[in-house]
Coordinates of C-alpha atoms in Angstrom, one line a residue:
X1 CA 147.6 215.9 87.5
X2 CA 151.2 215.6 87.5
X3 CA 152.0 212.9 83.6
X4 CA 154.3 210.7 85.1
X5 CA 155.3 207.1 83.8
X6 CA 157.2 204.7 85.5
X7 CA 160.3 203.7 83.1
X8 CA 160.2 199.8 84.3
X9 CA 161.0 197.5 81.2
X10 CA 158.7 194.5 80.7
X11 CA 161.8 192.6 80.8
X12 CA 162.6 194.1 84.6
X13 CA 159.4 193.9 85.3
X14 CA 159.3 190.0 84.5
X15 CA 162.3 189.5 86.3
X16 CA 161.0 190.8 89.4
X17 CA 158.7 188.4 89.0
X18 CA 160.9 185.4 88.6
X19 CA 159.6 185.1 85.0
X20 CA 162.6 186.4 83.1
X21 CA 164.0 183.9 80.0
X22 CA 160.7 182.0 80.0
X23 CA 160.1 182.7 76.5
X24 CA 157.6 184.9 74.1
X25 CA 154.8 183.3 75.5
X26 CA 155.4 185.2 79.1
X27 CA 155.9 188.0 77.0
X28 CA 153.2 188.7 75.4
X29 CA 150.7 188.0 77.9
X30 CA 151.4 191.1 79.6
X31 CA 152.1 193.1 76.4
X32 CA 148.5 193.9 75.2
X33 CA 147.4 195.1 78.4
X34 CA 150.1 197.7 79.2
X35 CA 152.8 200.0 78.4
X36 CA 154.4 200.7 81.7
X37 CA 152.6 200.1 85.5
X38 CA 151.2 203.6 85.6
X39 CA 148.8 203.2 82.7
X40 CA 147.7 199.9 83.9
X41 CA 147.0 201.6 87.1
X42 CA 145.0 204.5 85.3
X43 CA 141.5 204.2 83.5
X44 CA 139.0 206.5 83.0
X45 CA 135.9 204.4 82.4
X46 CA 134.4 204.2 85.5
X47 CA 134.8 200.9 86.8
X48 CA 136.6 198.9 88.8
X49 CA 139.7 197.5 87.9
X50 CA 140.6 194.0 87.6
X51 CA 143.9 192.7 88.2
X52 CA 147.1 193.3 85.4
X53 CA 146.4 189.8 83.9
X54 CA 142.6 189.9 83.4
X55 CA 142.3 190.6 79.6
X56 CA 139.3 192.0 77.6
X57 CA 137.3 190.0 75.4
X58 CA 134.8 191.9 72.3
X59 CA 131.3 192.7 73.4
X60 CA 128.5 189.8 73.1
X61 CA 131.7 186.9 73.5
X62 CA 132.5 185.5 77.1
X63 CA 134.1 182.2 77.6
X64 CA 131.8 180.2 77.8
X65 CA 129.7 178.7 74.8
X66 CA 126.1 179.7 74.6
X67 CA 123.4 177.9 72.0
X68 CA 121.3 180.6 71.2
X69 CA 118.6 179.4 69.9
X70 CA 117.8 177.4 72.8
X71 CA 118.7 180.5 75.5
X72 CA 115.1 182.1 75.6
X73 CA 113.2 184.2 78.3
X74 CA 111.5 182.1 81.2
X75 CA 108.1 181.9 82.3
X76 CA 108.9 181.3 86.1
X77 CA 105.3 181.4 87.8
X78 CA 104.8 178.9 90.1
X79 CA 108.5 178.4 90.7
X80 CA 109.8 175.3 92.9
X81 CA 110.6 176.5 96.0
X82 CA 113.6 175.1 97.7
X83 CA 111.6 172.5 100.3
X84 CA 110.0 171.7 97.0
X85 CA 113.2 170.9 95.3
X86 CA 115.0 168.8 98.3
X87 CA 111.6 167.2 98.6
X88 CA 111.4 166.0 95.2
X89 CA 115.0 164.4 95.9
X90 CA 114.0 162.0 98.4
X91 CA 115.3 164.6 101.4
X92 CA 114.6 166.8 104.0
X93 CA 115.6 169.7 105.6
X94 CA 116.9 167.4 108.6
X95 CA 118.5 165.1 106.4
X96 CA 120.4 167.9 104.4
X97 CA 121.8 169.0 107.4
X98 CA 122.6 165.9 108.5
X99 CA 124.7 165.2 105.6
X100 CA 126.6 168.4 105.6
X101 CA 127.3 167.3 109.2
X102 CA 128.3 163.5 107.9
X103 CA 130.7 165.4 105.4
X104 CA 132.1 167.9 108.0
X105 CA 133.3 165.4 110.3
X106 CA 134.9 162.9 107.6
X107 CA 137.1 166.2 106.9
X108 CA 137.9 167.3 110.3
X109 CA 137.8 164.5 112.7
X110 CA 137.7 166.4 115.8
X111 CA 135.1 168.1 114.6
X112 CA 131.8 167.1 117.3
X113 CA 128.9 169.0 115.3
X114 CA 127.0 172.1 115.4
X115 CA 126.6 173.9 118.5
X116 CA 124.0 176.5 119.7
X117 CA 125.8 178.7 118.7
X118 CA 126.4 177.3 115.2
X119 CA 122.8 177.1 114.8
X120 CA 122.0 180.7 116.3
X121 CA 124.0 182.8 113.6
X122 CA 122.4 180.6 110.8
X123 CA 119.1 181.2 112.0
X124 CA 119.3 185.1 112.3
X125 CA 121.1 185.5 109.4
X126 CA 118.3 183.5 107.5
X127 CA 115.9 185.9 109.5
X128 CA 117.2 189.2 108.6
X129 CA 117.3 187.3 105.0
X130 CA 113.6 186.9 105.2
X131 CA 112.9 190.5 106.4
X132 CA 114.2 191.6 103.2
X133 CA 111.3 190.1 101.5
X134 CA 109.0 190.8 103.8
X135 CA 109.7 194.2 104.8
X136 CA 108.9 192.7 108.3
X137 CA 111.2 191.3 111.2
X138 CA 110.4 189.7 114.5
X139 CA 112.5 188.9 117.1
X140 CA 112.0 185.0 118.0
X141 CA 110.8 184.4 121.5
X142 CA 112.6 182.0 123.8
X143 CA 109.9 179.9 123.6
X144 CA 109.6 179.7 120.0
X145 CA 112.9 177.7 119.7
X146 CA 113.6 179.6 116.1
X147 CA 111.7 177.3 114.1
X148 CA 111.2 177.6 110.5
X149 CA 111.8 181.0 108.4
X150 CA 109.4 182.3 105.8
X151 CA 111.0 181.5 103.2
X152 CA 113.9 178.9 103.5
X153 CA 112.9 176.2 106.3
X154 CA 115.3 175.3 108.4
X155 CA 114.5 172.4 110.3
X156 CA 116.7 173.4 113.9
X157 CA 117.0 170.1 116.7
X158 CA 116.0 171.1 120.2
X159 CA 119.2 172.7 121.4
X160 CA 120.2 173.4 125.0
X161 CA 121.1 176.8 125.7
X162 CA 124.6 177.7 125.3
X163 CA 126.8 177.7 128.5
X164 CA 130.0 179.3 128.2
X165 CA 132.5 180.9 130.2
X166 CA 132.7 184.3 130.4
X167 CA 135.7 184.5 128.1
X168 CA 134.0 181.8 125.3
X169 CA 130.9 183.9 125.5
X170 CA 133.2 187.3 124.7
X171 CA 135.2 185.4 121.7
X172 CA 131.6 183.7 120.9
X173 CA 129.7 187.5 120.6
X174 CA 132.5 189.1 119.2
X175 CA 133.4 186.8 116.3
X176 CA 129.7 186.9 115.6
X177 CA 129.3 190.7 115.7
X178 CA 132.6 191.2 113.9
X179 CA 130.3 188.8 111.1
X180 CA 127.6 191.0 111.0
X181 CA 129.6 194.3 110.6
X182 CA 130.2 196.0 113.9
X183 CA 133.6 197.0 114.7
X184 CA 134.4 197.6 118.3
X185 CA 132.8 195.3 120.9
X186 CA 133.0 196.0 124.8
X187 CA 131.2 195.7 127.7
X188 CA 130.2 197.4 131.2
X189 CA 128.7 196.3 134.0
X190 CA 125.2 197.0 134.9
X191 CA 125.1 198.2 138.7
X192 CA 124.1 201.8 140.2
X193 CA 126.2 203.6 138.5
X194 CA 125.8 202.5 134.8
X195 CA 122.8 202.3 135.1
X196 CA 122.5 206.4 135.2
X197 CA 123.5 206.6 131.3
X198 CA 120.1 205.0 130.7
X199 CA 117.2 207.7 130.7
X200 CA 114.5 207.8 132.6
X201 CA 111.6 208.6 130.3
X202 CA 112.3 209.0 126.6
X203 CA 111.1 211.7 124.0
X204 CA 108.1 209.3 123.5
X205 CA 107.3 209.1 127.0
X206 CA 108.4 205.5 127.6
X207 CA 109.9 205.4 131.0
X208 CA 112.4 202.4 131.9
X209 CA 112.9 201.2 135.2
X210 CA 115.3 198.2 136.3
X211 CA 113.3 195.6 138.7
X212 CA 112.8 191.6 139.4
X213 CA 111.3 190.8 136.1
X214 CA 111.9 187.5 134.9
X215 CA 112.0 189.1 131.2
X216 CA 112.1 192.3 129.8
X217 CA 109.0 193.4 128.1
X218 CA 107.0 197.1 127.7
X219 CA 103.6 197.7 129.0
X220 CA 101.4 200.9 129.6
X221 CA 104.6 202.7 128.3
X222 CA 107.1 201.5 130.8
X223 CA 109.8 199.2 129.6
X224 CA 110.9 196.6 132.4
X225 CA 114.6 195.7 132.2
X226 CA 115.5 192.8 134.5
X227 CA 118.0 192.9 137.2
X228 CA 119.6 190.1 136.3
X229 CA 120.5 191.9 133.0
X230 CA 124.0 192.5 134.3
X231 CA 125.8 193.1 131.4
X232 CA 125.9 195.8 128.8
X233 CA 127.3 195.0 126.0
X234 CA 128.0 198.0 123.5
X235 CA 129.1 197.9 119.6
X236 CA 130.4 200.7 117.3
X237 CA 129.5 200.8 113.7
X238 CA 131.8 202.7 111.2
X239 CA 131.0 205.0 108.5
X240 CA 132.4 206.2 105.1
X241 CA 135.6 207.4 105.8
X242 CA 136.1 209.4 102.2
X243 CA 132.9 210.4 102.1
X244 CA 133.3 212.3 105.3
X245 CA 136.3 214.6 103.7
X246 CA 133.2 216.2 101.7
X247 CA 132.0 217.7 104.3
X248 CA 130.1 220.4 104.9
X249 CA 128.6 219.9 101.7
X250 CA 125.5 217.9 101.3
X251 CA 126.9 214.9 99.8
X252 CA 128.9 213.9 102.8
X253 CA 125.8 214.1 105.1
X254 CA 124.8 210.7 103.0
X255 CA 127.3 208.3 105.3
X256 CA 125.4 210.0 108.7
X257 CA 121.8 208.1 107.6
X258 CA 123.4 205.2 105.9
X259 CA 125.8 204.1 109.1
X260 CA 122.3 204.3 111.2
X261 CA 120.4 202.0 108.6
X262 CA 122.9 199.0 108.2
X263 CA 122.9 199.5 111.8
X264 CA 119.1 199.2 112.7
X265 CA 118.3 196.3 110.1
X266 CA 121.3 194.2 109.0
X267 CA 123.1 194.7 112.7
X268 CA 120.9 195.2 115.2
X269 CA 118.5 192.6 114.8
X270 CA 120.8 190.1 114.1
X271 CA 122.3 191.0 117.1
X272 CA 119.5 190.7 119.1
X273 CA 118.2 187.6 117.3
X274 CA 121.5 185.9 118.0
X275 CA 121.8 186.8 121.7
X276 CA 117.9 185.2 122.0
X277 CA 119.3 182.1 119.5
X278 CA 121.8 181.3 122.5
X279 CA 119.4 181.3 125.2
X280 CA 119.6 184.4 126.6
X281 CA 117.7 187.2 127.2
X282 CA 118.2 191.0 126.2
X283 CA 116.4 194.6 126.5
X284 CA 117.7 198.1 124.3
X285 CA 116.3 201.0 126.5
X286 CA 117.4 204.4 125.5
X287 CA 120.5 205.1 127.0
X288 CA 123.5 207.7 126.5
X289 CA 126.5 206.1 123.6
X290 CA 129.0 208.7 124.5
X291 CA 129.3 207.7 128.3
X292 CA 128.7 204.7 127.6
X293 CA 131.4 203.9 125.3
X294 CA 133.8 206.3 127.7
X295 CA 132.9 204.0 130.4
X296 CA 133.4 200.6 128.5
X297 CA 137.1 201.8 126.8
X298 CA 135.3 202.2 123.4
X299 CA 137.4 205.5 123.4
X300 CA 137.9 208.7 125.5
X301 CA 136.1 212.2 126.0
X302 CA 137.3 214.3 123.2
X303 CA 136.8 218.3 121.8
X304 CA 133.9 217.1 120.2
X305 CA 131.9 216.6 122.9
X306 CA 129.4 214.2 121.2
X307 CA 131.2 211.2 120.5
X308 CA 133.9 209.2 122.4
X309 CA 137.0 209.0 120.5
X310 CA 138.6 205.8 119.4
X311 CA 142.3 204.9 119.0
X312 CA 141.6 202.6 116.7
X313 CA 139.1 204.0 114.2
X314 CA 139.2 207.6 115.2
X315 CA 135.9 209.9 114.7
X316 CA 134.6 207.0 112.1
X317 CA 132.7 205.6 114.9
X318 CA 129.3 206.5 114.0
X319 CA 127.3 205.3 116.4
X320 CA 126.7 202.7 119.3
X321 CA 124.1 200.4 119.9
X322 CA 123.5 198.4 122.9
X323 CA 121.7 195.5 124.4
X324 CA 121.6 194.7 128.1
X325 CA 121.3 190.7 128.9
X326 CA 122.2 188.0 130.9
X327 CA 124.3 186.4 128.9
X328 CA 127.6 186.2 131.1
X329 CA 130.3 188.9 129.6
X330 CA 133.9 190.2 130.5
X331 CA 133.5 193.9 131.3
X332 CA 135.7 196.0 129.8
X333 CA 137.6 198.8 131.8
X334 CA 138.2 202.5 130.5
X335 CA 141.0 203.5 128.3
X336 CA 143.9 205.8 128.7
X337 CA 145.2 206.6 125.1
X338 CA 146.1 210.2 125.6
X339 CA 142.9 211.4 123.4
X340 CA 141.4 213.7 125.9
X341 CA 144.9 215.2 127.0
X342 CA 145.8 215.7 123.5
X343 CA 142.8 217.4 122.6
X344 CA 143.8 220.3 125.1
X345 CA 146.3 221.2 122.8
X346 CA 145.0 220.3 119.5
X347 CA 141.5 222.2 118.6
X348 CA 141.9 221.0 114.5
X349 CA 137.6 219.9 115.2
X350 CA 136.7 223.4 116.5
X351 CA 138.7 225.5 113.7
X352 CA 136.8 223.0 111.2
X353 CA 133.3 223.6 112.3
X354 CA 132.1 225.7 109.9
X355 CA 129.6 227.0 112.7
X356 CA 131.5 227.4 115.1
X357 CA 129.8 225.5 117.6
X358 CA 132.8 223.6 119.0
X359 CA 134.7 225.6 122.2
X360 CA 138.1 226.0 121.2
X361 CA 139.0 226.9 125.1
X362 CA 139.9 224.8 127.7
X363 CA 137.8 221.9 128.9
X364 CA 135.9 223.4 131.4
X365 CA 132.4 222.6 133.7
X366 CA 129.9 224.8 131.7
X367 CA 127.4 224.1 129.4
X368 CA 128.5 226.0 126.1
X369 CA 124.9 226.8 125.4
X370 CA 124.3 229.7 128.0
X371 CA 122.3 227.8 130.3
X372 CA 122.2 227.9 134.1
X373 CA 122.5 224.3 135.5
X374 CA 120.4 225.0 138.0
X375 CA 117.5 225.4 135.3
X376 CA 118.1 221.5 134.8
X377 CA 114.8 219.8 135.4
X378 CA 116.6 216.7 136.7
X379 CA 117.5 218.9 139.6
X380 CA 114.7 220.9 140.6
X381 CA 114.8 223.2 137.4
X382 CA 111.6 224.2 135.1
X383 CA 113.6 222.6 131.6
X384 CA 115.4 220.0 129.9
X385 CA 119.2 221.0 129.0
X386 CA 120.8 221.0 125.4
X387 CA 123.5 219.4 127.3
X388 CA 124.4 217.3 130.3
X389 CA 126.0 218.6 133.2
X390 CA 128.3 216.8 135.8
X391 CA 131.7 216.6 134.2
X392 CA 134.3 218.7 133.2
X393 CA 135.5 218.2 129.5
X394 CA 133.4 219.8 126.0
X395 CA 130.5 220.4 124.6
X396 CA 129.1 221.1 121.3
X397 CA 126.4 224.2 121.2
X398 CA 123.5 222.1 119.8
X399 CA 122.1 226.2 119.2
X400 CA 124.6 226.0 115.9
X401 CA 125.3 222.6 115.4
X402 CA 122.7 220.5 113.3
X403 CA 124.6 216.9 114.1
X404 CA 125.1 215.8 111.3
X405 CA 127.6 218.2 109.3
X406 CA 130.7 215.8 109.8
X407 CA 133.4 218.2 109.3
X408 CA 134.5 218.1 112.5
X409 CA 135.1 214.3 112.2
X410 CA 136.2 214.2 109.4
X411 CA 139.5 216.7 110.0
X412 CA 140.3 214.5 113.2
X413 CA 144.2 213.3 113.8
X414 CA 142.9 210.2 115.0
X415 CA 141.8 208.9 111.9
X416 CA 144.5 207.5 110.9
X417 CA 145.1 203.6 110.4
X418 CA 148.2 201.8 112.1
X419 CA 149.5 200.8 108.7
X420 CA 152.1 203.3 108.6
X421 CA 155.0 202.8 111.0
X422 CA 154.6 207.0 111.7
X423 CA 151.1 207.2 112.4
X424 CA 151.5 204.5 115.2
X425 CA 154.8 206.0 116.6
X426 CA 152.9 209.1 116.8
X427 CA 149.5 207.6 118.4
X428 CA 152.3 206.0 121.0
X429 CA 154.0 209.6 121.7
X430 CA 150.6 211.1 122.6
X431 CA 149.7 208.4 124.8
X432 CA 153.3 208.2 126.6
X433 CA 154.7 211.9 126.3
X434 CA 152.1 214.5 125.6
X435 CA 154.8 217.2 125.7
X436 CA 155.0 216.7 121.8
X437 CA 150.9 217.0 121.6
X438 CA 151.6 220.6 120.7
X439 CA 154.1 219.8 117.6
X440 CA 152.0 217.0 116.8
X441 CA 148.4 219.3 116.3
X442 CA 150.7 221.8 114.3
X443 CA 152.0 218.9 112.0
X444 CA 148.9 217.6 111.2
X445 CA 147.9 221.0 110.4
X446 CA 151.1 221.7 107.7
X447 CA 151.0 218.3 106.2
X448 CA 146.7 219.2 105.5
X449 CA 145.9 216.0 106.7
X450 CA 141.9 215.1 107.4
X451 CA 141.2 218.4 106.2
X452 CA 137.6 218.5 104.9
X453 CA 138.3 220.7 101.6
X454 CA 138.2 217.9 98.8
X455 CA 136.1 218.7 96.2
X456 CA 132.6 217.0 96.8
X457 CA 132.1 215.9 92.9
X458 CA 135.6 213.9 93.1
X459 CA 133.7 211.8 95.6
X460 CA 132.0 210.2 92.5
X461 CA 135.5 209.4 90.4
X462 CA 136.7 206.9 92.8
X463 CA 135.6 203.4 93.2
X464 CA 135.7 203.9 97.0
X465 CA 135.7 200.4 99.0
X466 CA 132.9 198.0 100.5
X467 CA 131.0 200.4 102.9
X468 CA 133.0 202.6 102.4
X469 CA 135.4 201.9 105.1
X470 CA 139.4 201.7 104.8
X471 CA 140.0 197.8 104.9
X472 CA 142.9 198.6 107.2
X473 CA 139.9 199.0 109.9
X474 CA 138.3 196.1 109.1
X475 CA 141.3 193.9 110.2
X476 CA 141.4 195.2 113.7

């Protein structure tokens, strides 16, 4: 690593800040912690770094006084619960909430008091809360009305369901899923064409079929999904977006399993519990993300076959989950960002594979696994395909690929954020004049960016962010 120091003074520094003339005191609060901004920027302990200002105190000496002789290990069997404690207060449950709702309109008059809605993202929160001590989650029925969780009772009021207009409902479901993680949220249309990306029998021999039922429920290994389940609405989880530069190696594999598991607990049923806390129904049959998510605008057909590529966040879209339900939605159309045009030229995914089971030709019919199409049970044929036919574009050869490797993902153009003024002037050029796709692909290719060659153990020297995703995503 390159020794460089900034050659600020502390006096330049300070006047930057406004603070210059305002005495010693100024001074020295900044002069224990630093000698210039580089090695206040630098540590090698291993933690994360507090701000400039925040100063270190000796071991066994915070700042607050402690007695002790009186601070001694607790005996806490039998514990008051919380119930217990309001109780013993004169209150309840109702009348907590009550107050909180006496308070919250003295502060913003307009204010008229907690929705459905309101109530329906407490409640599955509190759920998913309890699943963690219970290593059990249920879905609430309509019919139970929520009621009390294990282990924090929340007393919940008889609410009518909600009834919003398409558009509240989309700000309504996507402020709420936004809350609980996901980062793109779209929606298709259930009719006779969408409904072909949902399978007919699954790997465990469920079969689904679409009819007049009033709700959707599984028996004798069908699943029933109503017809009144018009909308689809579809949600994209991120995943570790420096953990995916280690890639191949085995380290980077971690984000593939951990992306999956917020996503099935945390996400998914509080997703599903908060479309059922609203009133509405829902159903999650086995369906395909990729043309899905093509479909909806969650991004466009790409080299990689796989996955549907987003303008936004790139190839760090590791999955989608969706529910279909009644819950009136605003379907959301496909997209047109250049992606699939550009990936003609570029080809960075294919030369990363390390198996070389991305085509690097031109998007073509075929299957990329030496099958015959004709073979295709669905059509009269004697076996299931590694891949689907009926569209011209790629596909990965499932024969070398074990799905999980990354690499290709990781070394995609795409993944860039729209912080820098050059990566969206860039992003615009592809969708808008894709005679610079070619120069584009070689430039990402001189300036190394996205490559996967950083050493896996550096992965462990950085502090990395919540999730491990790039804020910068977050905010979209």
């Amino acid at each position: 690593m390159v020794n460089f120091h900034s050659t600020i003074s502390r006096r330049d520094f300070m006047k930057g800040l406004g603070l210059a003339g305002t005495g010693v005191g100024a001074t020295t609060l900044i002069k224990p912690n630093f000698h210039d901004l580089d090695e206040v920027a630098s540590s090698d302990k291993g933690v994360i770094k507090y701000p400039w200002y925040v100063k270190d105190r000796e071991f066994g000496n915070p700042t607050v006084e402690i007695d002790w002789n009186k601070l001694k290990r607790r005996d806490r069997t039998g514990e008051v619960d919380r119930t217990a404690m309001l109780a013993a207060g004169g209150k309840t449950w109702d009348q907590f909430y009550d107050g909180m709702e006496v308070f919250a309109k003295q502060r913003w008059p307009q204010y008229k008091g907690a929705t459905t809605r309101d109530w329906a993202l407490l409640q599955t929160c509190m759920r998913t809360w309890d699943a963690t001590k219970t290593a059990k989650y249920d879905v609430p029925r309509p019919e139970d009305n929520w009621g009390p969780s294990d282990f924090h009772t929340i007393a919940k009021p008889p609410m009518p369901k909600w009834e919003g207009t398409p558009e509240e409902n989309m700000r309504t479901v996507t402020a709420a899923l936004r809350f609980m993680g996901w980062s793109s949220i779209r929606v298709s249309e259930v009719n006779d064409v969408t409904q072909r990306f949902v399978v007919d029998t699954n790997s465990s021999g469920t079969k689904f079929v679409f009819d007049d039922s009033a709700e959707s429920y599984t028996a004798d290994k069908v699943t029933h999904i109503p017809n009144k389940y018009k909308w689809c609405l579809d949600v994209a989880m991120l995943e570790d977006s420096e953990l995916m530069l280690r890639g191949p190696a085995v380290v980077a594999r971690a984000s593939f399993p951990q992306g999956y598991t917020r996503a099935t607990f945390a996400m998914t049923w509080q997703m599903q519990g908060f479309i059922r806390g609203l009133g509405y129904g829902y159903a999650a049959p086995s369906d395909y993300s990729t043309p899905i998510g093509i479909f909806n605008g969650t991004g466009e057909h790409c080299r990689m076959g796989q996955i549907c590529l987003s303008p936004t966040f790139g190839a760090y879209v590791r999955l989608h989950t969706r529910i279909y339900t009644d819950l009136p939605l605003i379907p959301t159309p496909p997209i047109d960002a250049g992606i699939t045009k550009f990936c003609e030229t570029c080809g960075i995914c294919a030369t990363q594979c390390p198996y070389g089971a991305i085509p690097q030709g031109a998007s073509s019919w075929e299957s990329n696994c030496g099958e015959n199409w004709d073979d295709d049970r669905d059509f009269g044929g004697s076996r299931t395909m590694w891949n689907q036919p009926g569209y011209k574009g790629w596909r990965v050869d499932f024969r070398k690929c074990g799905g999980m490797c990354i690499s290709c993902k990781a070394a995609c153009p795409f993944n860039t954020t729209n912080q820098s003024f050059i990566h969206s002037a860039v992003k615009a050029s592809i969708s808008n004049a894709p005679v610079f796709n070619s120069f584009f692909a070689t430039m990402e290719e001189f300036i190394h960016f996205g490559k996967t060659d950083k050493d896996p153990d550096s992965w462990w020297d950085q502090a990395g962010t919540s999730y491990g995703i790039n804020p910068a995503f977050l905010r979209k």
